[in-house]
Amino acid sequence: MANRVIVCKGCCCGNVDRGHDEVPVEFLEKVWAERNLEREAKLTISGCLGTCEMRNVVLLRTEGGRTWLGGLSEKVEYEAIVEWASNSANREGAANLPAVLEKLEFEGNQQLSLIDILPENP
Ligand code: FES
């Protein structure tokens, strides 16, 4: 099972009209393509993941389970996600969470069905 990075850009996450921080979708897609990260972790820009109060939300899915991150706002935090994906290459399991992301982790829904979010291969 490939690692997944699911970045929410739904009704609240990244909605600047509601006063929320932007989600740097272009930056992520550009870096993913330039560094060929799709092999290490598939990037999905998703609709609402059901935890709007934690915006902006990113879900990391690995063999070991799910890691929910909320309140992303700084570019350095999105860069840390890139590093996490990159460092997960050729490893047994996922890389450790960079320190800058540890403080953003929250207890998210481990049972959330990803079928609607990732219809091609949940
Ligand atoms: S819009 Fe991101 S969790 Fe709802």
mmCIF file with all atom_site columns, N, CA and C in Angstrom, residues 37-71:
data_model
loop_
_atom_site.group_PDB
_atom_site.id
_atom_site.type_symbol
_atom_site.label_atom_id
_atom_site.label_alt_id
_atom_site.label_comp_id
_atom_site.label_asym_id
_atom_site.label_entity_id
_atom_site.label_seq_id
_atom_site.pdbx_PDB_ins_code
_atom_site.Cartn_x
_atom_site.Cartn_y
_atom_site.Cartn_z
_atom_site.occupancy
_atom_site.B_iso_or_equiv
_atom_site.pdbx_formal_charge
_atom_site.auth_seq_id
_atom_site.auth_comp_id
_atom_site.auth_asym_id
_atom_site.auth_atom_id
_atom_site.pdbx_PDB_model_num
ATOM 1   N N  . LEU A 1 37 ? 7.719   12.670 -6.527 1.00 0.00 ? 37 LEU A N  1
ATOM 2   C CA . LEU A 1 37 ? 7.359   12.127 -5.220 1.00 0.00 ? 37 LEU A CA 1
ATOM 3   C C  . LEU A 1 37 ? 6.180   11.162 -5.268 1.00 0.00 ? 37 LEU A C  1
ATOM 4   N N  . GLU A 1 38 ? 5.511   11.128 -6.414 1.00 0.00 ? 38 GLU A N  1
ATOM 5   C CA . GLU A 1 38 ? 4.329   10.268 -6.512 1.00 0.00 ? 38 GLU A CA 1
ATOM 6   C C  . GLU A 1 38 ? 4.689   8.804  -6.228 1.00 0.00 ? 38 GLU A C  1
ATOM 7   N N  . ARG A 1 39 ? 5.949   8.443  -6.483 1.00 0.00 ? 39 ARG A N  1
ATOM 8   C CA . ARG A 1 39 ? 6.377   7.068  -6.195 1.00 0.00 ? 39 ARG A CA 1
ATOM 9   C C  . ARG A 1 39 ? 6.419   6.807  -4.695 1.00 0.00 ? 39 ARG A C  1
ATOM 10  N N  . GLU A 1 40 ? 6.740   7.838  -3.936 1.00 0.00 ? 40 GLU A N  1
ATOM 11  C CA . GLU A 1 40 ? 6.891   7.671  -2.482 1.00 0.00 ? 40 GLU A CA 1
ATOM 12  C C  . GLU A 1 40 ? 5.574   7.865  -1.749 1.00 0.00 ? 40 GLU A C  1
ATOM 13  N N  . ALA A 1 41 ? 4.796   8.818  -2.220 1.00 0.00 ? 41 ALA A N  1
ATOM 14  C CA . ALA A 1 41 ? 3.535   9.112  -1.551 1.00 0.00 ? 41 ALA A CA 1
ATOM 15  C C  . ALA A 1 41 ? 2.616   9.786  -2.559 1.00 0.00 ? 41 ALA A C  1
ATOM 16  N N  . LYS A 1 42 ? 1.463   9.214  -2.733 1.00 0.00 ? 42 LYS A N  1
ATOM 17  C CA . LYS A 1 42 ? 0.516   9.798  -3.681 1.00 0.00 ? 42 LYS A CA 1
ATOM 18  C C  . LYS A 1 42 ? -0.108  11.040 -3.058 1.00 0.00 ? 42 LYS A C  1
ATOM 19  N N  . LEU A 1 43 ? -0.131  12.093 -3.839 1.00 0.00 ? 43 LEU A N  1
ATOM 20  C CA . LEU A 1 43 ? -0.697  13.362 -3.382 1.00 0.00 ? 43 LEU A CA 1
ATOM 21  C C  . LEU A 1 43 ? -2.133  13.491 -3.881 1.00 0.00 ? 43 LEU A C  1
ATOM 22  N N  . THR A 1 44 ? -3.031  13.766 -2.964 1.00 0.00 ? 44 THR A N  1
ATOM 23  C CA . THR A 1 44 ? -4.427  14.004 -3.329 1.00 0.00 ? 44 THR A CA 1
ATOM 24  C C  . THR A 1 44 ? -4.872  15.313 -2.703 1.00 0.00 ? 44 THR A C  1
ATOM 25  N N  . ILE A 1 45 ? -5.430  16.187 -3.508 1.00 0.00 ? 45 ILE A N  1
ATOM 26  C CA . ILE A 1 45 ? -6.083  17.396 -2.985 1.00 0.00 ? 45 ILE A CA 1
ATOM 27  C C  . ILE A 1 45 ? -7.557  17.019 -2.864 1.00 0.00 ? 45 ILE A C  1
ATOM 28  N N  . SER A 1 46 ? -8.059  17.045 -1.656 1.00 0.00 ? 46 SER A N  1
ATOM 29  C CA . SER A 1 46 ? -9.387  16.469 -1.423 1.00 0.00 ? 46 SER A CA 1
ATOM 30  C C  . SER A 1 46 ? -10.423 17.518 -1.049 1.00 0.00 ? 46 SER A C  1
ATOM 31  N N  . GLY A 1 47 ? -11.658 17.070 -1.029 1.00 0.00 ? 47 GLY A N  1
ATOM 32  C CA . GLY A 1 47 ? -12.739 17.855 -0.451 1.00 0.00 ? 47 GLY A CA 1
ATOM 33  C C  . GLY A 1 47 ? -12.719 17.676 1.065  1.00 0.00 ? 47 GLY A C  1
ATOM 34  N N  . CYS A 1 48 ? -13.743 18.156 1.696  1.00 0.00 ? 48 CYS A N  1
ATOM 35  C CA . CYS A 1 48 ? -13.799 18.182 3.171  1.00 0.00 ? 48 CYS A CA 1
ATOM 36  C C  . CYS A 1 48 ? -13.570 16.796 3.779  1.00 0.00 ? 48 CYS A C  1
ATOM 37  N N  . LEU A 1 49 ? -12.685 16.769 4.774  1.00 0.00 ? 49 LEU A N  1
ATOM 38  C CA . LEU A 1 49 ? -12.369 15.523 5.473  1.00 0.00 ? 49 LEU A CA 1
ATOM 39  C C  . LEU A 1 49 ? -13.149 15.397 6.782  1.00 0.00 ? 49 LEU A C  1
ATOM 40  N N  . GLY A 1 50 ? -14.062 16.328 7.005  1.00 0.00 ? 50 GLY A N  1
ATOM 41  C CA . GLY A 1 50 ? -14.965 16.199 8.139  1.00 0.00 ? 50 GLY A CA 1
ATOM 42  C C  . GLY A 1 50 ? -14.454 16.770 9.452  1.00 0.00 ? 50 GLY A C  1
ATOM 43  N N  . THR A 1 51 ? -13.325 17.457 9.424  1.00 0.00 ? 51 THR A N  1
ATOM 44  C CA . THR A 1 51 ? -12.780 18.039 10.666 1.00 0.00 ? 51 THR A CA 1
ATOM 45  C C  . THR A 1 51 ? -12.464 19.513 10.428 1.00 0.00 ? 51 THR A C  1
ATOM 46  N N  . CYS A 1 52 ? -13.454 20.236 9.914  1.00 0.00 ? 52 CYS A N  1
ATOM 47  C CA . CYS A 1 52 ? -13.256 21.634 9.524  1.00 0.00 ? 52 CYS A CA 1
ATOM 48  C C  . CYS A 1 52 ? -12.700 22.492 10.662 1.00 0.00 ? 52 CYS A C  1
ATOM 49  N N  . GLU A 1 53 ? -13.080 22.174 11.889 1.00 0.00 ? 53 GLU A N  1
ATOM 50  C CA . GLU A 1 53 ? -12.626 22.984 13.016 1.00 0.00 ? 53 GLU A CA 1
ATOM 51  C C  . GLU A 1 53 ? -11.113 22.947 13.172 1.00 0.00 ? 53 GLU A C  1
ATOM 52  N N  . MET A 1 54 ? -10.448 21.953 12.549 1.00 0.00 ? 54 MET A N  1
ATOM 53  C CA . MET A 1 54 ? -8.996  21.818 12.652 1.00 0.00 ? 54 MET A CA 1
ATOM 54  C C  . MET A 1 54 ? -8.261  22.425 11.461 1.00 0.00 ? 54 MET A C  1
ATOM 55  N N  . ARG A 1 55 ? -8.976  23.110 10.591 1.00 0.00 ? 55 ARG A N  1
ATOM 56  C CA . ARG A 1 55 ? -8.359  23.611 9.366  1.00 0.00 ? 55 ARG A CA 1
ATOM 57  C C  . ARG A 1 55 ? -7.010  24.279 9.647  1.00 0.00 ? 55 ARG A C  1
ATOM 58  N N  . ASN A 1 56 ? -6.123  24.218 8.685  1.00 0.00 ? 56 ASN A N  1
ATOM 59  C CA . ASN A 1 56 ? -6.152  23.448 7.443  1.00 0.00 ? 56 ASN A CA 1
ATOM 60  C C  . ASN A 1 56 ? -5.655  22.024 7.715  1.00 0.00 ? 56 ASN A C  1
ATOM 61  N N  . VAL A 1 57 ? -6.317  21.056 7.134  1.00 0.00 ? 57 VAL A N  1
ATOM 62  C CA . VAL A 1 57 ? -6.111  19.659 7.513  1.00 0.00 ? 57 VAL A CA 1
ATOM 63  C C  . VAL A 1 57 ? -5.331  18.908 6.438  1.00 0.00 ? 57 VAL A C  1
ATOM 64  N N  . VAL A 1 58 ? -4.398  18.073 6.916  1.00 0.00 ? 58 VAL A N  1
ATOM 65  C CA . VAL A 1 58 ? -3.665  17.146 6.041  1.00 0.00 ? 58 VAL A CA 1
ATOM 66  C C  . VAL A 1 58 ? -3.715  15.783 6.706  1.00 0.00 ? 58 VAL A C  1
ATOM 67  N N  . LEU A 1 59 ? -3.988  14.757 5.921  1.00 0.00 ? 59 LEU A N  1
ATOM 68  C CA . LEU A 1 59 ? -4.017  13.386 6.418  1.00 0.00 ? 59 LEU A CA 1
ATOM 69  C C  . LEU A 1 59 ? -2.892  12.607 5.741  1.00 0.00 ? 59 LEU A C  1
ATOM 70  N N  . LEU A 1 60 ? -2.031  12.020 6.577  1.00 0.00 ? 60 LEU A N  1
ATOM 71  C CA . LEU A 1 60 ? -0.968  11.154 6.066  1.00 0.00 ? 60 LEU A CA 1
ATOM 72  C C  . LEU A 1 60 ? -1.410  9.722  6.310  1.00 0.00 ? 60 LEU A C  1
ATOM 73  N N  . ARG A 1 61 ? -1.493  8.940  5.261  1.00 0.00 ? 61 ARG A N  1
ATOM 74  C CA . ARG A 1 61 ? -1.884  7.545  5.435  1.00 0.00 ? 61 ARG A CA 1
ATOM 75  C C  . ARG A 1 61 ? -0.724  6.641  5.039  1.00 0.00 ? 61 ARG A C  1
ATOM 76  N N  . THR A 1 62 ? -0.368  5.756  5.958  1.00 0.00 ? 62 THR A N  1
ATOM 77  C CA . THR A 1 62 ? 0.731   4.827  5.706  1.00 0.00 ? 62 THR A CA 1
ATOM 78  C C  . THR A 1 62 ? 0.291   3.429  6.106  1.00 0.00 ? 62 THR A C  1
ATOM 79  N N  . GLU A 1 63 ? 1.190   2.476  5.917  1.00 0.00 ? 63 GLU A N  1
ATOM 80  C CA . GLU A 1 63 ? 0.910   1.111  6.386  1.00 0.00 ? 63 GLU A CA 1
ATOM 81  C C  . GLU A 1 63 ? 0.597   1.112  7.874  1.00 0.00 ? 63 GLU A C  1
ATOM 82  N N  . GLY A 1 64 ? 1.254   2.012  8.599  1.00 0.00 ? 64 GLY A N  1
ATOM 83  C CA . GLY A 1 64 ? 1.125   2.043  10.060 1.00 0.00 ? 64 GLY A CA 1
ATOM 84  C C  . GLY A 1 64 ? -0.122  2.741  10.559 1.00 0.00 ? 64 GLY A C  1
ATOM 85  N N  . GLY A 1 65 ? -0.881  3.351  9.682  1.00 0.00 ? 65 GLY A N  1
ATOM 86  C CA . GLY A 1 65 ? -2.098  4.021  10.121 1.00 0.00 ? 65 GLY A CA 1
ATOM 87  C C  . GLY A 1 65 ? -2.215  5.425  9.554  1.00 0.00 ? 65 GLY A C  1
ATOM 88  N N  . ARG A 1 66 ? -2.992  6.217  10.251 1.00 0.00 ? 66 ARG A N  1
ATOM 89  C CA . ARG A 1 66 ? -3.270  7.564  9.776  1.00 0.00 ? 66 ARG A CA 1
ATOM 90  C C  . ARG A 1 66 ? -2.720  8.595  10.757 1.00 0.00 ? 66 ARG A C  1
ATOM 91  N N  . THR A 1 67 ? -2.162  9.637  10.216 1.00 0.00 ? 67 THR A N  1
ATOM 92  C CA . THR A 1 67 ? -1.703  10.760 11.023 1.00 0.00 ? 67 THR A CA 1
ATOM 93  C C  . THR A 1 67 ? -2.460  11.985 10.550 1.00 0.00 ? 67 THR A C  1
ATOM 94  N N  . TRP A 1 68 ? -3.201  12.581 11.490 1.00 0.00 ? 68 TRP A N  1
ATOM 95  C CA . TRP A 1 68 ? -3.981  13.768 11.169 1.00 0.00 ? 68 TRP A CA 1
ATOM 96  C C  . TRP A 1 68 ? -3.228  15.010 11.610 1.00 0.00 ? 68 TRP A C  1
ATOM 97  N N  . LEU A 1 69 ? -3.147  15.978 10.729 1.00 0.00 ? 69 LEU A N  1
ATOM 98  C CA . LEU A 1 69 ? -2.496  17.251 11.043 1.00 0.00 ? 69 LEU A CA 1
ATOM 99  C C  . LEU A 1 69 ? -3.506  18.370 10.810 1.00 0.00 ? 69 LEU A C  1
ATOM 100 N N  . GLY A 1 70 ? -3.518  19.331 11.714 1.00 0.00 ? 70 GLY A N  1
ATOM 101 C CA . GLY A 1 70 ? -4.452  20.438 11.561 1.00 0.00 ? 70 GLY A CA 1
ATOM 102 C C  . GLY A 1 70 ? -3.793  21.764 11.870 1.00 0.00 ? 70 GLY A C  1
ATOM 103 N N  . GLY A 1 71 ? -4.376  22.810 11.336 1.00 0.00 ? 71 GLY A N  1
ATOM 104 C CA . GLY A 1 71 ? -3.889  24.160 11.618 1.00 0.00 ? 71 GLY A CA 1
ATOM 105 C C  . GLY A 1 71 ? -2.665  24.538 10.813 1.00 0.00 ? 71 GLY A C  1
#
